Amino acid sequence: MTAINAVTDLSQDGEVAVLTLNSPPVNALSLTVREGLFEGFKQALASSAKAVVVICDGRTFIAGADVSNLADMLKDPSIEDIQKLMDGADRPVVAAIHGTALGGGLEIALCAHFRVAVPSARLGLPEVNLGLLPGAGGTQRLPRVLGPQKALEMITSGKPIRAAEALELGLVDELVAEDGLRAGALSFVRKALAGGRPLVRLRDRDDKVAPFRGKPELFETFRQATAKNFRGQVAPDWIVECVEAAVEKPFDEGLALEKQRFFQAAMSPQSAARRYYFFAERSAQKIPDVPAETAAREVKSVGVIGAGTMGGGIAMNFANIGVPVTIIEMKPEALEHGLSVIRGNYERSRGARPEETEKRMSLLKGSLDMADLKDCDLVIEAVFENLEVKKQVFQKLDQACKPGAILASNTSYLNLNEIAAATGRPQDVIGLHFFSPAQVMPLLEIVRGDKTSPEALATAVDLAKRIRKTIVISRVGPGFIANRVAMPRLTEINSFLLEGLPPARVDKVLYEFGFPMGPFAMLDLVGLDVIADPPGHQTIRGRMAEAGRRGQKGGGGFYDYDESRNPRPSPAADKIIEDFRIASGAAIKEVTDEEILERSLYLEVNEGAKVLEEGIAMRASDIDVALINGYGWPVDRGGPMYYADQIGLDKVVAKLKEFELKYGPQYKPAPRLERLAAEGKKLTGKS
Ligand code: T1G
């Protein structure tokens, strides 16, 4: 075995050279890795070896370029330099894939003549998630294996495919035993040598693209079908353009176009925001005083208290991963209703197969007796949002549950420490704040009480990953992170209405910024009757609810709705707004679209700064993760904290001060924001 460099070895197995990469955690294509691959291929091809296998140690094949340092891609040897060596090879080169071959990793594998994989491997080009397109030939080589339609789907969705599908599509040549990748790859290559199997250079293949040449309809149809989905994103359009070039143009011309578009995408603010988010999401799972090696308790069965919308949705998360759930209700009718709603949700879900529904439903057991929770490893309470009620439930749980069971509350607002104090085991009490609908929304706020133990936290984080939620850790405080930060913007809409701004105009401004919908449309969706007006403080939303306008679910809301729930302006709603405005004596104001946007967003930035100051959130980036996943903040903007940093905190503070004078004390800049602005620092980092 020869060490090529710190992360690459070259060894000889009979007549086959084996190039092994070992650069934890994911063998990303850093400069050192590229040097190792370049030098390794050079030496292997200069040796007497009759074939070369490239394989990785550790958890995965190459997972792509090093996203933490994209600029380093400009240094030589580039990925393309390695690929040229591979393309020029006069003997079989085989990529042996386990884990994930992603982005630049798959693009390297596409330059091998053959690919073998273990059944659990996944292959994909996820660059679009980072606001990028494949930058090392992916848009040119993948269509030459899969044809343009499938390549378009894979590259614009960014979703990896499983090895079995890759085999079916011809992207992988052979599947080998799960625990025998190296042996399988060697045996594959020996068969290829013995049989004189012709070498396949993908850049030369034409059979999958030729039938589509001169037929722009395929691409036009794809563009139209996906336009809404990719609203505001730059990369998907360029991906379609490049795949079209793969069909229409010689390989090198297509490659040149891809390179140009890749660099344009890499320079875009969108890609910077998405790369920031990639690492934000990962760091949000880390708790500095809970080391990664803290033992998580095993959770094999779960209890849920309450079979309402929330409890039912929470239970579905666990049934979906094969964990049995005991659902507790007080009355048989409520239990029956809750279970039938869950069944309905399963039956209506896309691609639902009856046997899947039955399998999941069989994991859900209803009961009216808390004693049935005695064997559960974790119980999540999702009852009415009232402190006294919750305290009573926790007292009973303390009696019913076995020692070491984790007792979780789904409270979205109440003081978890008080709930924990109702038990004799506050160290096992934690908040698991799901967002509605809990089976759909990606965010899970894990709330850490003053006495929550590191083991309980580690267990919650582990479990949240198993049910594939995006995690944010919050300390105890009213509204925790997402609801608290979003609330001032949603409260301010009352002022907008009093200033005479039509809901549709406000909604349009926020939709165009990138939110899936504006605040009025959102309230209509959630229901105008969900939150009560604070005592002594009437809102137009509250008035609407009183008048029977509860939103999409009944009577219309700020808009009227047809049977397909399409909104249209509502004269009845406008009259309620106008009457309220006149009665309150508020004067109509001239407000620009820019001001609507700034007021909406800076209120969130300001609240985020307070949440940081109070230590409710550990990091500014956690707030961004919470708002993106809990409130539809556009990931292309990076979240409110990152966005404010891009604008410049001095500018944000100046605007807040201006708004404070013009519109009221709700805009008073948070001390932390003022301080950071004065010091020329950022919310999300140094300066
Ligand atoms: N670059 C740098 N660090 C990376 C990384 C990458 N590509 N992928 C993962 N990490 C770090 C991550 O931050 C974490 O670090 C640790 O590895 C484990 O990750 C030319 C332009 C591979 C499926 O987009 O999808 O190729 O927090 O916690 O759940 O066209 O990571 O431990 O310090 O996510 O097992 C395209 C991104 C790049 C793949 C593993 N590739 N990665 O998931 O672990 S662009 C991607 C993933 C590109 C070319 C272009 C996942 C994973 P830390 P993890 P995991």
XYZ file of C-alpha atoms and ligand atoms in Angstrom:
742
model
C 0.000 0.000 0.000
C 1.340 3.434 -0.940
C 0.153 6.543 0.767
C -0.520 9.133 -1.927
C -1.196 11.784 0.688
C -2.833 12.094 4.114
C -6.238 11.022 2.790
C -5.494 8.743 -0.169
C -3.904 5.312 -0.512
C -3.055 3.303 -3.581
C -2.814 -0.451 -3.226
C -2.570 -3.353 -5.606
C -4.907 -6.349 -5.494
C -3.549 -8.731 -8.081
C -3.765 -6.912 -11.393
C -6.141 -4.224 -10.051
C -5.085 -0.907 -8.533
C -7.327 0.206 -5.662
C -7.461 3.902 -4.885
C -8.911 4.460 -1.409
C -10.038 7.771 -0.060
C -10.433 8.461 3.632
C -11.355 12.030 4.495
C -13.983 12.134 7.246
C -16.743 12.947 7.737
C -18.038 12.668 4.157
C -14.995 12.540 1.835
C -15.885 15.971 0.443
C -13.695 17.146 -2.438
C -11.363 19.485 -0.558
C -8.067 20.460 -2.167
C -6.271 17.631 -0.312
C -8.817 15.097 -1.520
C -8.502 16.336 -5.098
C -4.712 16.185 -4.872
C -4.972 12.618 -3.589
C -7.336 11.556 -6.364
C -5.340 13.304 -9.087
C -1.999 11.913 -8.014
C -3.537 8.510 -7.259
C -5.099 8.131 -10.709
C -1.884 9.343 -12.337
C 0.170 6.724 -10.534
C -2.377 3.948 -11.038
C -2.592 4.642 -14.753
C 1.188 4.817 -15.039
C 1.535 1.449 -13.285
C 1.149 -1.993 -14.777
C -2.297 -2.382 -13.189
C -4.907 -3.573 -15.671
C -7.802 -1.726 -13.995
C -8.517 0.836 -11.285
C -11.140 0.767 -8.545
C -11.898 3.962 -6.635
C -13.508 3.408 -3.251
C -13.973 5.318 0.019
C -13.453 4.449 3.660
C -15.809 5.678 6.368
C -19.524 6.270 6.172
C -19.852 7.293 2.547
C -18.529 7.663 -0.976
C -17.655 11.274 -1.898
C -20.600 13.490 -0.851
C -19.633 16.362 -3.148
C -17.574 19.519 -3.190
C -16.542 20.989 0.139
C -19.467 23.348 0.684
C -17.703 25.113 3.546
C -15.098 26.377 1.117
C -16.368 26.589 -2.438
C -13.692 29.097 -3.434
C -11.171 26.333 -2.923
C -12.646 24.682 -6.031
C -10.707 27.232 -8.070
C -7.387 25.747 -7.007
C -5.659 23.057 -9.070
C -6.027 20.189 -9.420
C -9.682 20.842 -10.167
C -12.371 18.163 -10.270
C -12.167 18.500 -14.036
C -8.435 17.698 -13.997
C -9.234 14.418 -12.219
C -12.065 13.703 -14.626
C -9.798 14.243 -17.632
C -7.437 11.594 -16.303
C -10.377 9.232 -15.827
C -11.833 9.977 -19.266
C -8.424 9.342 -20.790
C -7.931 5.990 -19.048
C -7.131 3.116 -21.400
C -8.246 0.446 -18.920
C -11.393 -0.086 -16.848
C -12.037 2.377 -14.048
C -14.756 1.373 -11.566
C -16.354 3.534 -8.879
C -17.370 1.487 -5.816
C -20.174 3.321 -4.050
C -21.580 3.119 -0.535
C -23.387 5.739 1.550
C -24.102 8.680 -0.731
C -22.483 9.622 -4.039
C -23.618 13.209 -4.222
C -22.814 16.263 -6.330
C -19.160 16.284 -7.304
C -18.945 12.755 -5.880
C -21.429 11.423 -8.397
C -19.806 13.539 -11.086
C -16.493 11.770 -10.407
C -18.277 8.411 -10.459
C -19.828 9.354 -13.815
C -16.324 9.535 -15.255
C -15.601 5.962 -14.267
C -16.397 3.455 -17.008
C -18.523 1.464 -14.576
C -20.246 1.928 -11.228
C -21.026 -0.721 -8.648
C -22.922 -0.001 -5.433
C -24.206 -1.612 -2.275
C -28.015 -1.759 -1.970
C -28.179 0.961 0.713
C -26.258 3.497 -1.417
C -27.941 6.587 -2.809
C -26.868 8.670 -5.794
C -27.844 12.222 -6.607
C -27.032 15.747 -7.670
C -28.375 17.870 -4.792
C -26.624 21.100 -5.828
C -29.949 22.851 -6.465
C -30.610 22.761 -2.708
C -27.544 24.940 -2.305
C -28.692 27.358 -5.026
C -26.197 25.785 -7.409
C -26.139 23.533 -10.409
C -23.763 20.636 -10.863
C -20.416 22.154 -11.757
C -18.388 19.170 -12.868
C -20.234 17.814 -15.865
C -23.304 16.455 -14.075
C -25.737 18.240 -16.372
C -23.937 16.800 -19.397
C -23.186 13.241 -18.340
C -26.353 12.346 -16.427
C -28.683 12.938 -19.423
C -26.368 10.716 -21.461
C -27.157 7.846 -19.087
C -30.760 8.555 -18.117
C -32.145 10.573 -21.008
C -33.135 14.222 -20.556
C -36.488 13.789 -18.794
C -35.245 11.736 -15.865
C -32.043 13.799 -15.669
C -34.108 17.004 -15.460
C -36.195 15.555 -12.655
C -33.204 14.346 -10.703
C -31.109 17.485 -11.028
C -33.853 20.052 -10.462
C -35.347 18.172 -7.514
C -31.930 17.424 -6.026
C -33.376 14.165 -4.666
C -30.999 11.218 -4.639
C -32.200 7.871 -5.919
C -31.645 4.470 -4.329
C -29.164 1.976 -5.692
C -31.884 -0.387 -6.932
C -33.442 2.376 -9.041
C -29.998 3.451 -10.240
C -29.398 -0.117 -11.396
C -32.714 -0.211 -13.211
C -31.924 3.085 -14.940
C -28.421 2.005 -15.914
C -26.710 4.546 -13.676
C -25.198 1.677 -11.713
C -23.913 -1.436 -13.491
C -24.124 -3.935 -10.663
C -25.279 -4.173 -7.051
C -22.916 -5.992 -4.712
C -23.337 -7.397 -1.204
C -23.960 -4.778 1.485
C -20.871 -5.740 3.480
C -18.694 -6.705 0.513
C -18.182 -3.571 -1.573
C -14.467 -3.925 -2.169
C -14.669 -7.635 -2.983
C -17.720 -7.029 -5.170
C -16.016 -4.237 -7.098
C -12.895 -6.371 -7.618
C -14.918 -9.303 -8.832
C -16.902 -7.018 -11.174
C -13.763 -5.554 -12.680
C -12.170 -8.999 -13.125
C -15.240 -10.184 -14.981
C -15.073 -7.058 -17.145
C -11.400 -7.707 -17.888
C -11.965 -11.388 -18.604
C -14.917 -10.717 -20.878
C -13.200 -7.812 -22.623
C -16.172 -5.600 -21.682
C -15.983 -2.410 -23.763
C -15.160 0.744 -21.798
C -18.037 3.200 -21.586
C -17.040 6.837 -21.730
C -20.205 8.743 -20.963
C -19.091 11.872 -22.771
C -19.167 9.844 -25.997
C -22.597 8.309 -25.480
C -25.362 9.660 -27.695
C -28.105 7.036 -27.651
C -30.146 8.482 -24.770
C -30.059 12.089 -25.961
C -30.208 11.743 -29.766
C -33.955 10.946 -29.896
C -34.731 14.314 -28.278
C -32.575 16.470 -30.526
C -34.508 19.249 -32.238
C -37.470 18.781 -29.898
C -37.598 21.769 -27.581
C -41.125 20.842 -26.397
C -39.785 18.539 -23.710
C -37.901 21.400 -22.109
C -40.650 23.962 -22.588
C -43.192 21.673 -20.962
C -40.843 20.982 -18.067
C -40.200 24.695 -17.549
C -43.905 25.458 -17.466
C -44.776 22.561 -15.201
C -42.167 23.541 -12.616
C -42.333 27.346 -12.840
C -44.475 27.757 -9.742
C -42.392 25.345 -7.705
C -39.133 27.085 -8.562
C -40.502 30.596 -8.169
C -37.676 33.058 -7.562
C -34.870 30.470 -7.808
C -32.151 31.027 -10.385
C -30.517 27.590 -10.543
C -33.397 25.417 -11.858
C -33.748 27.432 -15.062
C -30.049 27.149 -15.746
C -30.187 23.417 -15.091
C -32.872 23.055 -17.767
C -30.784 25.170 -20.124
C -27.714 22.984 -19.543
C -29.583 19.692 -19.940
C -31.023 21.041 -23.184
C -27.453 21.803 -24.274
C -26.508 18.210 -23.444
C -29.073 17.132 -26.018
C -28.410 19.780 -28.632
C -24.706 20.559 -28.444
C -21.377 18.741 -28.562
C -20.170 17.615 -25.116
C -17.486 20.280 -24.665
C -19.834 23.112 -25.575
C -22.394 21.875 -23.065
C -19.681 21.588 -20.463
C -18.532 25.162 -21.092
C -22.093 26.446 -20.671
C -22.478 24.481 -17.434
C -19.270 25.957 -16.073
C -20.360 29.496 -16.884
C -23.782 29.010 -15.271
C -22.261 27.250 -12.282
C -20.021 30.201 -11.478
C -22.904 32.622 -11.934
C -24.989 30.559 -9.519
C -22.129 30.249 -7.041
C -21.797 34.051 -6.959
C -25.523 34.601 -6.384
C -26.830 35.827 -3.031
C -29.310 32.943 -3.163
C -26.605 30.323 -3.160
C -24.743 32.091 -0.357
C -27.974 32.081 1.692
C -28.646 28.418 1.009
C -25.097 27.376 1.884
C -25.380 29.368 5.096
C -28.629 27.542 5.805
C -27.041 24.123 5.134
C -24.603 24.630 7.997
C -27.157 26.492 10.161
C -29.433 23.461 10.099
C -26.581 21.198 11.162
C -25.264 23.417 13.919
C -28.778 23.844 15.354
C -28.635 20.191 16.443
C -25.547 20.777 18.543
C -25.806 21.714 22.206
C -22.446 22.905 23.517
C -22.909 21.601 27.062
C -24.396 18.299 25.917
C -21.499 16.465 24.280
C -22.241 14.452 21.133
C -21.388 11.237 22.966
C -24.114 11.746 25.630
C -26.068 8.483 25.694
C -29.570 8.819 24.267
C -32.164 6.543 25.824
C -33.821 4.022 23.605
C -37.328 4.961 22.537
C -39.224 1.922 21.340
C -42.742 2.979 22.265
C -44.443 6.320 22.614
C -47.534 7.630 24.348
C -49.510 10.661 23.219
C -52.043 12.404 25.442
C -54.824 13.907 23.379
C -56.221 12.667 20.073
C -56.977 16.117 18.676
C -55.394 17.549 15.537
C -52.064 18.007 17.277
C -51.953 14.726 19.164
C -53.032 12.794 16.089
C -50.426 14.468 13.893
C -47.714 13.797 16.480
C -48.702 10.128 16.711
C -48.459 9.784 12.908
C -44.788 10.782 13.022
C -43.980 7.737 15.111
C -46.251 5.263 13.337
C -44.508 6.355 10.117
C -41.192 5.018 11.413
C -42.660 1.846 12.871
C -42.817 2.934 16.525
C -46.018 1.855 18.342
C -48.043 4.676 19.909
C -50.609 4.580 22.703
C -53.015 7.490 22.366
C -54.889 8.545 25.483
C -58.190 10.405 25.467
C -60.785 11.094 28.133
C -63.886 10.083 26.186
C -64.414 7.127 23.823
C -66.015 9.360 21.162
C -63.014 11.704 21.129
C -60.673 8.750 20.784
C -62.672 7.223 17.986
C -62.911 10.530 16.175
C -59.168 11.164 16.555
C -58.264 7.746 15.180
C -60.627 8.142 12.242
C -59.073 11.528 11.408
C -55.641 9.883 11.381
C -56.920 7.118 9.119
C -58.381 9.752 6.801
C -55.055 11.600 6.713
C -53.269 8.406 5.713
C -55.848 7.532 3.092
C -55.677 10.973 1.537
C -51.879 11.204 1.524
C -50.293 11.059 -1.894
C -49.446 7.604 -3.195
C -51.122 6.000 -0.162
C -51.417 2.235 -0.460
C -54.099 0.517 1.637
C -51.627 -1.962 3.147
C -49.368 0.916 4.256
C -52.311 2.635 5.935
C -53.242 -0.595 7.712
C -49.662 -1.171 8.815
C -49.477 2.286 10.350
C -52.926 2.184 11.903
C -52.044 -1.144 13.514
C -49.272 0.639 15.413
C -51.745 3.084 16.967
C -53.575 1.912 20.054
C -56.219 4.033 21.740
C -56.892 3.980 25.463
C -58.881 5.873 28.078
C -56.559 4.889 30.881
C -53.238 6.569 31.611
C -52.090 3.372 33.307
C -51.645 1.985 29.787
C -48.624 4.264 29.431
C -46.628 2.281 31.981
C -44.289 0.727 29.409
C -43.828 3.787 27.170
C -40.312 5.188 26.842
C -41.615 8.640 25.976
C -44.965 10.336 26.443
C -45.954 13.554 24.690
C -48.771 15.588 26.119
C -50.877 17.501 23.579
C -53.884 18.660 25.562
C -55.600 22.023 25.843
C -53.148 24.923 26.287
C -53.805 25.680 29.941
C -51.166 25.564 32.662
C -53.365 24.052 35.374
C -54.664 21.333 33.058
C -51.144 20.490 31.930
C -49.821 20.374 35.482
C -52.526 17.878 36.393
C -51.702 15.743 33.381
C -48.029 15.716 34.353
C -48.821 14.748 37.921
C -50.735 11.772 36.578
C -47.972 10.937 34.120
C -45.474 10.970 36.945
C -47.566 8.265 38.615
C -48.274 6.231 35.501
C -44.913 6.184 33.720
C -41.927 3.986 34.463
C -38.736 5.496 35.887
C -36.539 6.903 33.112
C -39.452 7.542 30.753
C -39.274 10.968 29.162
C -42.268 13.192 29.762
C -42.719 15.763 27.031
C -45.103 18.651 26.595
C -46.185 20.037 23.247
C -46.939 23.400 24.807
C -46.370 26.281 22.425
C -46.420 29.016 24.995
C -46.547 27.901 28.626
C -43.741 27.769 31.170
C -42.194 24.310 30.919
C -40.404 24.711 34.247
C -43.724 25.000 36.048
C -45.030 21.954 34.229
C -41.863 20.031 35.165
C -42.245 21.072 38.809
C -45.564 19.230 38.932
C -43.589 15.975 38.704
C -40.993 14.378 40.905
C -38.660 14.044 37.929
C -38.132 17.446 36.305
C -34.878 16.130 34.790
C -36.966 13.889 32.519
C -39.354 16.632 31.433
C -38.800 18.338 28.094
C -40.759 20.356 25.549
C -41.399 18.921 22.113
C -43.106 21.711 20.260
C -44.496 20.449 16.963
C -46.003 22.798 14.396
C -49.383 22.130 12.878
C -50.028 19.915 10.953
C -47.498 17.955 12.976
C -47.195 15.140 10.454
C -46.237 17.633 7.728
C -44.408 20.614 9.186
C -40.640 20.049 9.316
C -39.832 22.053 12.450
C -39.535 20.633 15.944
C -38.576 22.985 18.757
C -36.996 21.028 21.560
C -37.543 23.019 24.721
C -34.994 22.712 27.434
C -36.286 23.311 30.951
C -33.974 24.547 33.700
C -33.715 20.997 35.042
C -33.905 18.959 31.820
C -31.061 16.424 31.864
C -28.466 16.065 29.107
C -29.710 12.487 28.510
C -33.284 13.679 27.987
C -32.018 16.299 25.511
C -29.817 13.811 23.679
C -32.781 11.423 23.468
C -35.044 14.120 22.055
C -32.466 15.136 19.436
C -31.945 11.521 18.429
C -35.655 10.898 18.183
C -36.273 14.085 16.211
C -33.720 12.941 13.651
C -35.421 9.554 13.434
C -38.742 11.203 12.576
C -36.832 13.485 10.180
C -37.658 16.788 11.793
C -35.514 19.873 11.570
C -34.431 20.640 15.099
C -34.043 23.862 17.014
C -33.286 23.953 20.729
C -35.048 26.616 22.781
C -34.867 27.682 26.383
C -38.094 28.389 28.251
C -39.748 31.689 27.362
C -43.195 32.713 26.104
C -43.658 31.454 22.550
C -40.164 29.902 22.502
C -38.420 30.876 19.241
C -40.498 30.573 16.061
C -43.870 31.803 17.346
C -42.270 34.532 19.402
C -40.219 35.941 16.511
C -43.072 35.698 13.986
C -45.665 37.225 16.293
C -44.817 40.963 16.072
C -45.116 40.858 12.283
C -48.474 39.135 12.521
C -49.647 41.597 15.173
C -48.601 44.591 13.109
C -51.062 43.702 10.369
C -53.736 45.305 12.519
C -51.882 48.614 12.159
C -51.583 48.046 8.404
C -55.345 47.696 8.190
C -55.888 50.785 10.322
C -53.630 52.713 7.963
C -55.938 51.732 5.126
C -53.725 49.131 3.450
C -55.737 46.426 1.659
C -54.832 42.866 2.792
C -54.125 41.843 -0.805
C -51.485 44.529 -1.161
C -49.637 43.509 2.000
C -49.869 39.847 1.025
C -48.486 40.561 -2.447
C -45.424 42.325 -1.029
C -44.541 39.393 1.226
C -45.345 36.800 -1.422
C -43.041 38.547 -3.833
C -40.313 38.591 -1.220
C -40.581 34.807 -1.262
C -43.002 33.739 1.465
C -45.417 31.039 0.295
C -48.243 33.395 1.252
C -48.757 36.750 2.913
C -49.870 37.195 6.535
C -53.569 37.659 5.793
C -53.762 34.580 3.593
C -51.908 32.699 6.303
C -54.289 33.774 9.051
C -57.204 32.726 6.855
C -55.578 29.321 6.497
C -54.833 28.880 10.185
C -58.225 30.217 11.278
C -59.074 33.676 12.594
C -60.588 32.204 15.744
C -57.475 30.318 16.828
C -56.026 33.101 18.965
C -58.219 35.141 21.271
C -57.780 38.903 21.392
C -55.814 40.013 24.437
C -58.120 41.453 27.155
C -58.991 45.058 26.482
C -57.381 45.032 23.050
C -59.687 44.378 20.141
C -58.272 43.507 16.752
C -59.820 43.411 13.326
C -58.995 39.713 13.195
C -60.962 39.189 16.405
C -63.859 41.213 15.024
C -63.891 39.072 11.887
C -64.008 35.895 13.947
C -66.915 37.297 16.008
C -68.745 38.036 12.798
C -68.426 34.369 11.821
C -65.514 34.882 9.451
C -63.221 32.177 10.748
C -61.044 31.875 7.643
C -60.897 29.169 5.011
C -62.566 26.695 7.327
C -65.751 28.727 7.555
C -67.315 31.986 6.438
C -64.220 33.309 4.666
C -61.744 35.563 6.390
C -59.843 38.526 5.056
C -60.737 37.037 1.651
C -63.731 35.108 0.372
C -63.105 31.607 -0.958
C -64.686 29.486 -3.662
C -65.140 25.695 -3.346
C -61.537 25.100 -4.436
C -60.364 27.532 -1.782
C -59.211 30.160 -4.271
C -59.205 33.583 -2.595
C -60.926 36.655 -3.959
C -61.376 40.122 -2.438
C -64.226 40.240 0.033
C -66.545 43.267 0.231
C -67.906 41.919 3.553
C -64.416 41.703 5.061
C -63.529 45.134 3.692
C -66.599 46.568 5.378
C -65.623 45.110 8.771
C -62.147 46.581 8.329
C -63.467 49.976 7.286
C -66.016 50.157 10.122
C -63.340 49.238 12.639
C -60.950 51.825 11.239
C -63.519 54.601 11.335
C -64.634 53.675 14.859
C -61.051 53.746 16.087
C -60.462 57.148 14.515
C -57.332 55.981 12.689
C -56.240 58.029 9.717
C -55.319 56.561 6.332
C -51.590 56.756 5.661
C -49.429 56.605 2.574
C -47.212 53.564 2.933
C -44.889 52.334 0.191
C -44.410 48.658 -0.646
C -40.821 48.954 0.515
C -42.035 50.168 3.873
C -44.547 47.328 4.176
C -41.692 44.903 3.638
C -39.229 46.625 5.948
C -41.728 47.022 8.740
C -42.761 43.381 8.486
C -39.279 41.941 8.383
C -37.457 44.263 10.752
C -39.994 43.572 13.477
C -38.908 39.943 13.259
C -35.236 40.847 13.209
C -35.746 42.962 16.302
C -37.625 40.237 18.162
C -34.929 37.754 17.134
C -32.294 40.002 18.689
C -34.290 39.968 21.944
C -34.582 36.186 21.860
C -30.802 36.008 21.515
C -30.179 38.536 24.267
C -32.410 36.564 26.639
C -30.589 33.343 25.820
C -33.789 31.657 24.593
C -31.964 30.781 21.365
C -28.335 29.685 21.463
C -27.396 31.166 18.108
C -28.784 33.638 15.585
C -28.689 30.894 12.959
C -31.034 28.763 15.096
C -33.624 31.529 14.782
C -33.245 31.401 11.012
C -33.714 27.627 10.994
C -36.856 28.047 13.127
C -38.424 30.728 10.941
C -37.613 29.002 7.654
C -39.111 25.704 8.787
C -41.888 27.005 11.019
C -43.080 30.111 9.186
C -42.128 29.651 5.546
C -39.332 32.228 5.582
C -37.748 31.912 2.123
C -34.555 29.897 2.393
C -33.202 31.907 -0.546
C -33.053 34.861 1.867
C -31.363 32.839 4.615
C -33.823 33.706 7.436
C -34.400 37.021 9.266
C -31.066 37.142 11.102
C -28.949 36.384 8.039
C -31.085 38.738 5.954
C -30.543 41.605 8.397
C -26.808 40.973 8.295
C -26.850 41.263 4.509
C -28.783 44.547 4.645
C -26.435 45.868 7.333
C -27.474 46.175 10.972
C -26.796 49.913 10.991
C -29.359 50.363 8.221
C -31.864 48.110 10.003
C -31.474 50.049 13.255
C -31.823 53.399 11.483
C -35.058 52.239 9.870
C -36.422 50.880 13.150
C -35.787 54.258 14.770
C -37.559 56.024 11.935
C -40.529 53.637 12.245
C -40.576 54.071 16.021
C -41.173 57.795 15.559
C -43.658 57.314 12.763
C -45.612 54.244 13.865
C -45.009 53.589 17.536
C -42.929 51.935 20.242
C -43.274 48.428 18.817
C -40.351 49.386 16.572
C -37.951 50.386 19.336
C -34.638 48.741 18.441
C -33.524 45.927 20.754
C -30.391 46.827 22.762
C -28.431 43.932 21.270
C -29.245 45.078 17.759
C -28.151 48.632 18.504
C -24.962 47.406 20.134
C -24.002 45.095 17.279
C -24.803 47.798 14.748
C -22.647 50.321 16.610
C -19.769 47.832 16.741
C -20.097 47.009 13.051
C -20.826 43.372 13.881
C -23.296 40.835 12.590
C -26.033 38.830 14.259
C -24.870 35.584 12.683
C -21.125 35.982 13.053
C -18.223 38.228 13.832
C -18.220 41.176 11.442
N -19.041 19.835 2.359
C -18.584 20.114 3.597
N -19.067 19.543 4.720
C -20.035 18.642 4.567
C -20.568 18.309 3.296
C -20.017 18.942 2.162
N -20.441 18.670 0.924
N -21.528 17.387 3.483
C -21.587 17.158 4.795
N -20.705 17.908 5.451
C -20.449 17.910 6.905
C -21.636 18.425 7.709
O -21.590 19.827 7.841
C -21.434 17.715 9.026
O -20.416 18.376 9.730
C -20.876 16.366 8.622
O -20.328 16.561 7.299
C -21.909 15.265 8.549
O -23.003 15.703 7.793
C -18.935 20.468 -8.174
C -20.655 22.197 -6.502
C -23.668 13.532 2.920
C -26.102 12.937 3.098
O -24.935 18.913 -1.143
O -26.437 15.881 2.063
O -20.684 18.939 -5.168
O -21.739 19.202 11.597
O -24.684 15.839 9.640
O -26.968 13.193 8.075
O -21.167 19.944 -8.650
O -24.306 15.740 4.786
O -20.443 17.096 11.812
O -19.249 19.289 11.630
O -25.378 16.069 7.220
O -25.071 11.524 7.693
C -23.161 18.630 -3.193
C -24.408 17.641 1.300
C -22.136 19.655 -2.859
C -24.192 16.966 0.000
C -24.618 13.018 5.151
N -23.288 17.752 -2.078
N -24.383 16.723 2.394
O -25.710 13.222 6.001
O -24.534 13.829 8.177
S -21.929 20.843 -4.149
C -24.178 17.976 -1.111
C -25.418 15.939 2.725
C -21.053 20.060 -5.321
C -20.225 19.978 -7.647
C -20.771 20.769 -6.566
C -25.293 15.141 3.977
C -24.914 13.657 3.763
P -20.442 18.497 11.302
P -24.507 15.437 8.240
P -25.625 12.879 7.542
